[in-house]
Amino acid sequence: MTEVVLAAEHVSKVFGGVTALRDASFELRRGEILGLIGPNGAGKTTLINTITGVDPPTTGRILFHGKDLYGGGSGESRGLMRGVSSVLTKTRAYRIGQMGIARTWQVVKPFQNMSVRENVTVGALFGTGNRGSVSAAAAKADEVLEFVGLSRVGDHAADALTIADRKRLELAKALAMEPEVLLLDEVMAGLNLVEIEGAMDLVRRVRESGVSVMIIEHVMKAIMGVSDRVFVMDAGANIAEGKPAEVINNPLVIEAYLGKRYAQKVLDEGIDPAAIVGIEPEIHA
Amino acid sequence: MADTAEPLVRRSSEQESPAGPGAKKRRTTATIVDRVLLICALVSLPIMVLVPLHATGYWMNLLTELFILSILATAWNIIGGYTGYAAFGNVAFFGGGAYVTAELMTRGAWSFIPAMLAGGLAMLLYGAIVGLPVLRLRGHYFAIATLGVAIMTRELTNNLAIFGASQPINLPLKNDPNLFYYVALGLLVVSIIVTYLIARSKLGFGLVAIRENEDAALVMGINTTMYKVVAFALNALLCGLAGGLYAYWHSTIDPPTVFDLTTNVRLIIMAVLGGIGTPLGPVIGAALLTFIQETLWKNFTNLHAVLFGAAIVVVVLLMPRGIVYLVRQKFAWRIFVRNLRQYRV
């Protein structure tokens, strides 16, 4: 079995009285594309936030190459010590990006008053490459823009892009960091069918370049087509894992998406679950 | 079929770039305007150097004050313009620099330039220490906290015996307008060069990324805390140097003058008027604002404060992004006209 690059072990995240993640675990292996699906509110984005240090986990461990990103320093301590440790972990968040974990944001966060090329240059300047000179970073940025197909709008202001290009810019910013692990948070939402095909192709090419990818997506057709394995979450916990075809026929998964009553109906009447789950993106949009 | 498919694809890729060729052109205009501004600055520098040969006392005073205000506006631009943290307490560093310089020159009998540099370095340190906790706040909270820092610093100087306990400090008298003029001009040139260097460096990219989206910047591997503190401390250094110069130039300083909170407001208005986040914007803003102020003062002595306030309101309503943006964006005049209509002027 290939090496595990990134893993979460029994991760929980509590916001006040809301438990967004309860005991979630997964393993991402080198060079694979791992799909992450689940109904809205399942905790998919929260999981990415705990990995990238935006919201460090309340309990549990995030392992990158077997090393705990938070050194066990978060969570259980209380009062003043908890405040101190949260300050320290928050300060450390930038190191996670420098270590080689890059992400995109579901709600895109372009640097609006910078050009597209400058946006990507930021990724190349910092990230794992951590270049000292702006011109070297700009050269890398041009390479990445070419790779994702944004060269033609390199000089445009980032806020002048279409949705499809904004999603691509998110990807380009993350790729310019030259990461080992790429966490994609709904890069295909809001795209049309042709654009989705393009994005799927892009994700495959990213994997071929040696990056391990975890991808959150509501577009079932895309995630089933592109993932090696799929991992399903519901209400903050993982409920199933396996090859795309296995997962989609899992009664627990069907139930999570459709509720108990309809899930029973589907199973009784022998309707193809893929067709039903495939409707979901339009509902989501 | 293949013939029809080809242009279809191309058209869709054209639709994907709504900014189109216009945006490309706009950026080129921006570059040209930036070049023109830079050339203007380079041409005016020798003129400024020659001014003392012909100028009267009034002009020497006015220009020296303008240079000091420009340094302050340029300093604020680093933290407020590039990093997007609206600091309202820069007088803390201006006054602090003035006091450190004054103390060193009176009690320590230091000469002027080393005392001024020491004042600046002390403020660099003070800015870093104050910045660490204060820069954790964002938006309005940061502005209020920095205002608190300014008031706290003023009250400390007001009450501590080593700073004269609210009594004015008299520095050695020096009647040499040329010295102050050239030191002020030199400091201004240095602060503009610093800004240019920052804007083109890794530091500048990091700061602008923080301004545009701090969470995204953090996740991309930018040590946001360190970058913000560096920007804040550089800003404090320049303010401290300007304060040291001001102290020797005025030869008498007391807390109400050097910690005057309205100075904060004035220099932020200068930066905003000229164009924040551009190297030369704050200087242009400072010059324009001083010109407006002097004209109003001469012609409407009783009403000048009211008219000055009104002028600021009009400027902020009609061109919130400053003069530099107005001239460098191709269609910016449309935004100007739209604002005119919107406010029914």
Tab-separated table of N, CA and C in Angstrom, chain A residues 54 87 93-94 97-98 103 105 109 111-115 118 121-123 125-127 130-131 134 152-153 155-157 160 162 165 168 173 177 195, chain B residues 13 15-21 23-24 26-27 136 200-202 205-206 208-209 211-213 215-225 227 321:
chain	number	residue	atom	x	y	z
A	54	VAL	N	-7.008	27.240	9.758
A	54	VAL	CA	-7.952	28.354	9.843
A	54	VAL	C	-8.748	28.230	11.138
A	87	VAL	N	-3.691	31.000	20.459
A	87	VAL	CA	-2.883	32.057	19.835
A	87	VAL	C	-1.684	31.440	19.124
A	93	ALA	N	-0.357	28.807	11.693
A	93	ALA	CA	-1.113	28.403	10.511
A	93	ALA	C	-0.345	28.629	9.210
A	94	TYR	N	0.413	29.722	9.124
A	94	TYR	CA	1.121	30.004	7.869
A	94	TYR	C	2.148	28.926	7.547
A	97	GLY	N	0.969	26.039	5.247
A	97	GLY	CA	1.084	26.326	3.821
A	97	GLY	C	2.515	26.153	3.336
A	98	GLN	N	3.481	26.576	4.161
A	98	GLN	CA	4.887	26.457	3.758
A	98	GLN	C	5.349	25.006	3.751
A	103	ARG	N	-4.780	24.912	-0.247
A	103	ARG	CA	-6.217	24.729	-0.350
A	103	ARG	C	-6.823	25.777	-1.271
A	105	TRP	N	-10.707	27.949	-1.702
A	105	TRP	CA	-11.836	28.329	-0.857
A	105	TRP	C	-13.137	28.188	-1.637
A	109	LYS	N	-11.627	33.576	-2.677
A	109	LYS	CA	-11.003	34.723	-2.021
A	109	LYS	C	-9.867	35.269	-2.878
A	111	PHE	N	-7.357	38.092	-4.438
A	111	PHE	CA	-6.860	39.404	-4.010
A	111	PHE	C	-7.343	40.380	-5.077
A	112	GLN	N	-8.494	41.022	-4.816
A	112	GLN	CA	-9.240	41.697	-5.879
A	112	GLN	C	-8.501	42.831	-6.563
A	113	ASN	N	-7.727	43.588	-5.796
A	113	ASN	CA	-7.071	44.738	-6.415
A	113	ASN	C	-5.700	44.407	-6.987
A	114	MET	N	-5.428	43.100	-7.120
A	114	MET	CA	-4.188	42.691	-7.776
A	114	MET	C	-4.574	42.072	-9.114
A	115	SER	N	-3.616	42.062	-10.046
A	115	SER	CA	-3.897	41.393	-11.302
A	115	SER	C	-3.870	39.886	-11.061
A	118	GLU	N	-0.389	38.695	-10.486
A	118	GLU	CA	0.113	39.037	-9.147
A	118	GLU	C	-0.475	38.110	-8.083
A	121	THR	N	1.453	35.053	-8.267
A	121	THR	CA	2.822	35.320	-7.810
A	121	THR	C	2.927	35.220	-6.288
A	122	VAL	N	1.879	35.668	-5.589
A	122	VAL	CA	1.891	35.571	-4.118
A	122	VAL	C	2.089	34.115	-3.703
A	123	GLY	N	1.357	33.206	-4.361
A	123	GLY	CA	1.510	31.788	-4.048
A	123	GLY	C	2.924	31.304	-4.261
A	125	LEU	N	5.653	33.146	-4.285
A	125	LEU	CA	6.601	33.830	-3.393
A	125	LEU	C	6.644	33.157	-2.026
A	126	PHE	N	5.479	32.729	-1.568
A	126	PHE	CA	5.414	32.112	-0.246
A	126	PHE	C	5.307	30.602	-0.472
A	127	GLY	N	4.302	29.913	0.057
A	127	GLY	CA	4.183	28.485	-0.211
A	127	GLY	C	5.451	27.709	0.114
A	130	ASN	N	8.868	29.340	-1.425
A	130	ASN	CA	9.382	30.405	-0.571
A	130	ASN	C	10.500	31.186	-1.262
A	131	ARG	N	10.184	31.671	-2.462
A	131	ARG	CA	11.194	32.374	-3.250
A	131	ARG	C	11.494	33.747	-2.671
A	134	VAL	N	10.961	38.505	-6.543
A	134	VAL	CA	9.657	38.626	-7.174
A	134	VAL	C	9.702	38.142	-8.618
A	152	ARG	N	-4.316	34.060	-20.863
A	152	ARG	CA	-4.924	35.145	-21.643
A	152	ARG	C	-5.457	36.273	-20.753
A	153	VAL	N	-5.723	35.999	-19.463
A	153	VAL	CA	-6.247	37.060	-18.600
A	153	VAL	C	-5.252	37.448	-17.506
A	155	ASP	N	-3.134	39.727	-17.128
A	155	ASP	CA	-2.994	41.134	-16.757
A	155	ASP	C	-4.294	41.753	-16.254
A	156	HIS	N	-5.384	40.962	-16.310
A	156	HIS	CA	-6.664	41.528	-15.875
A	156	HIS	C	-6.722	41.642	-14.364
A	157	ALA	N	-7.582	42.551	-13.908
A	157	ALA	CA	-7.829	42.628	-12.467
A	157	ALA	C	-8.578	41.370	-12.049
A	160	ALA	N	-12.364	41.088	-12.177
A	160	ALA	CA	-13.057	41.189	-13.464
A	160	ALA	C	-13.285	39.817	-14.093
A	162	THR	N	-14.749	35.844	-14.721
A	162	THR	CA	-16.005	35.098	-14.607
A	162	THR	C	-15.865	34.080	-13.477
A	165	ASP	N	-13.384	31.336	-14.282
A	165	ASP	CA	-11.987	31.776	-14.183
A	165	ASP	C	-11.578	32.051	-12.747
A	168	ARG	N	-10.695	28.844	-11.318
A	168	ARG	CA	-9.396	28.448	-11.856
A	168	ARG	C	-8.268	29.234	-11.195
A	173	LYS	N	-3.558	29.788	-7.665
A	173	LYS	CA	-2.884	30.331	-6.478
A	173	LYS	C	-2.349	29.198	-5.610
A	177	MET	N	1.967	27.482	-5.065
A	177	MET	CA	2.654	27.210	-3.805
A	177	MET	C	3.471	25.926	-3.882
A	195	GLU	N	-17.339	23.419	-18.799
A	195	GLU	CA	-16.331	23.893	-17.847
A	195	GLU	C	-15.990	22.810	-16.821
B	13	SER	N	-14.490	31.128	-25.057
B	13	SER	CA	-13.336	31.582	-24.274
B	13	SER	C	-13.274	33.103	-24.249
B	15	GLN	N	-15.991	34.947	-24.144
B	15	GLN	CA	-17.009	35.355	-23.172
B	15	GLN	C	-16.497	35.224	-21.742
B	16	GLU	N	-15.538	34.324	-21.585
B	16	GLU	CA	-15.044	34.114	-20.233
B	16	GLU	C	-14.201	35.285	-19.734
B	17	SER	N	-13.825	36.179	-20.636
B	17	SER	CA	-13.027	37.313	-20.168
B	17	SER	C	-13.772	38.612	-20.421
B	18	PRO	N	-14.712	38.955	-19.520
B	18	PRO	CA	-15.545	40.133	-19.738
B	18	PRO	C	-14.731	41.424	-19.697
B	19	ALA	N	-13.587	41.357	-18.993
B	19	ALA	CA	-12.761	42.556	-18.920
B	19	ALA	C	-12.236	42.901	-20.306
B	20	GLY	N	-12.002	41.854	-21.124
B	20	GLY	CA	-11.640	42.039	-22.530
B	20	GLY	C	-10.392	42.867	-22.720
B	21	PRO	N	-10.216	43.380	-23.941
B	21	PRO	CA	-9.020	44.169	-24.222
B	21	PRO	C	-8.997	45.477	-23.440
B	23	ALA	N	-9.518	46.031	-20.331
B	23	ALA	CA	-8.800	45.922	-19.062
B	23	ALA	C	-7.298	45.970	-19.282
B	24	LYS	N	-6.891	45.350	-20.387
B	24	LYS	CA	-5.467	45.343	-20.713
B	24	LYS	C	-4.993	46.782	-20.911
B	26	ARG	N	-6.369	49.433	-19.743
B	26	ARG	CA	-6.439	50.192	-18.522
B	26	ARG	C	-5.150	50.034	-17.714
B	27	ARG	N	-4.666	48.799	-17.695
B	27	ARG	CA	-3.446	48.556	-16.938
B	27	ARG	C	-2.272	49.290	-17.566
B	136	ARG	N	-3.475	42.290	16.287
B	136	ARG	CA	-4.372	41.133	16.274
B	136	ARG	C	-5.798	41.567	15.991
B	200	ARG	N	7.799	46.801	-4.496
B	200	ARG	CA	8.304	45.870	-5.495
B	200	ARG	C	8.865	44.598	-4.889
B	201	SER	N	8.862	44.491	-3.556
B	201	SER	CA	9.529	43.349	-2.935
B	201	SER	C	8.526	42.298	-2.475
B	202	LYS	N	9.074	41.207	-1.973
B	202	LYS	CA	8.266	40.151	-1.390
B	202	LYS	C	7.414	40.696	-0.246
B	205	PHE	N	4.299	42.377	-1.620
B	205	PHE	CA	3.298	41.401	-2.065
B	205	PHE	C	2.568	40.816	-0.859
B	206	GLY	N	3.339	40.512	0.193
B	206	GLY	CA	2.732	39.956	1.405
B	206	GLY	C	1.760	40.940	2.039
B	208	VAL	N	0.139	43.544	0.659
B	208	VAL	CA	-1.071	43.767	-0.135
B	208	VAL	C	-1.987	42.542	-0.046
B	209	ALA	N	-1.393	41.340	-0.016
B	209	ALA	CA	-2.206	40.133	0.120
B	209	ALA	C	-2.961	40.157	1.441
B	211	ARG	N	-3.886	42.854	3.025
B	211	ARG	CA	-4.947	43.850	2.876
B	211	ARG	C	-6.139	43.271	2.116
B	212	GLU	N	-5.845	42.541	1.060
B	212	GLU	CA	-6.918	42.054	0.200
B	212	GLU	C	-7.691	40.911	0.841
B	213	ASN	N	-7.011	39.997	1.516
B	213	ASN	CA	-7.711	38.925	2.227
B	213	ASN	C	-6.752	38.223	3.180
B	215	ASP	N	-7.160	35.972	5.585
B	215	ASP	CA	-7.248	34.520	5.771
B	215	ASP	C	-6.576	33.781	4.625
B	216	ALA	N	-6.856	34.244	3.401
B	216	ALA	CA	-6.245	33.607	2.234
B	216	ALA	C	-4.729	33.771	2.287
B	217	ALA	N	-4.272	34.948	2.720
B	217	ALA	CA	-2.830	35.201	2.798
B	217	ALA	C	-2.168	34.258	3.790
B	218	LEU	N	-2.816	34.057	4.948
B	218	LEU	CA	-2.271	33.191	5.994
B	218	LEU	C	-2.113	31.762	5.472
B	219	VAL	N	-3.161	31.273	4.816
B	219	VAL	CA	-3.154	29.893	4.339
B	219	VAL	C	-2.133	29.701	3.214
B	220	MET	N	-1.806	30.794	2.514
B	220	MET	CA	-0.820	30.674	1.431
B	220	MET	C	0.608	30.722	1.962
B	221	GLY	N	0.772	30.740	3.274
B	221	GLY	CA	2.115	30.640	3.841
B	221	GLY	C	2.733	31.975	4.225
B	222	ILE	N	1.901	33.033	4.301
B	222	ILE	CA	2.436	34.335	4.699
B	222	ILE	C	2.362	34.461	6.216
B	223	ASN	N	3.497	34.751	6.844
B	223	ASN	CA	3.525	34.950	8.285
B	223	ASN	C	2.897	36.317	8.561
B	224	THR	N	1.576	36.343	8.606
B	224	THR	CA	0.848	37.619	8.625
B	224	THR	C	1.224	38.459	9.849
B	225	THR	N	1.366	37.817	11.013
B	225	THR	CA	1.704	38.581	12.219
B	225	THR	C	3.017	39.328	12.023
B	227	TYR	N	4.613	40.093	9.219
B	227	TYR	CA	4.548	41.092	8.156
B	227	TYR	C	3.859	42.366	8.631
B	321	ARG	N	-11.100	57.007	-3.822
B	321	ARG	CA	-9.859	56.254	-3.996
B	321	ARG	C	-8.681	57.156	-4.337
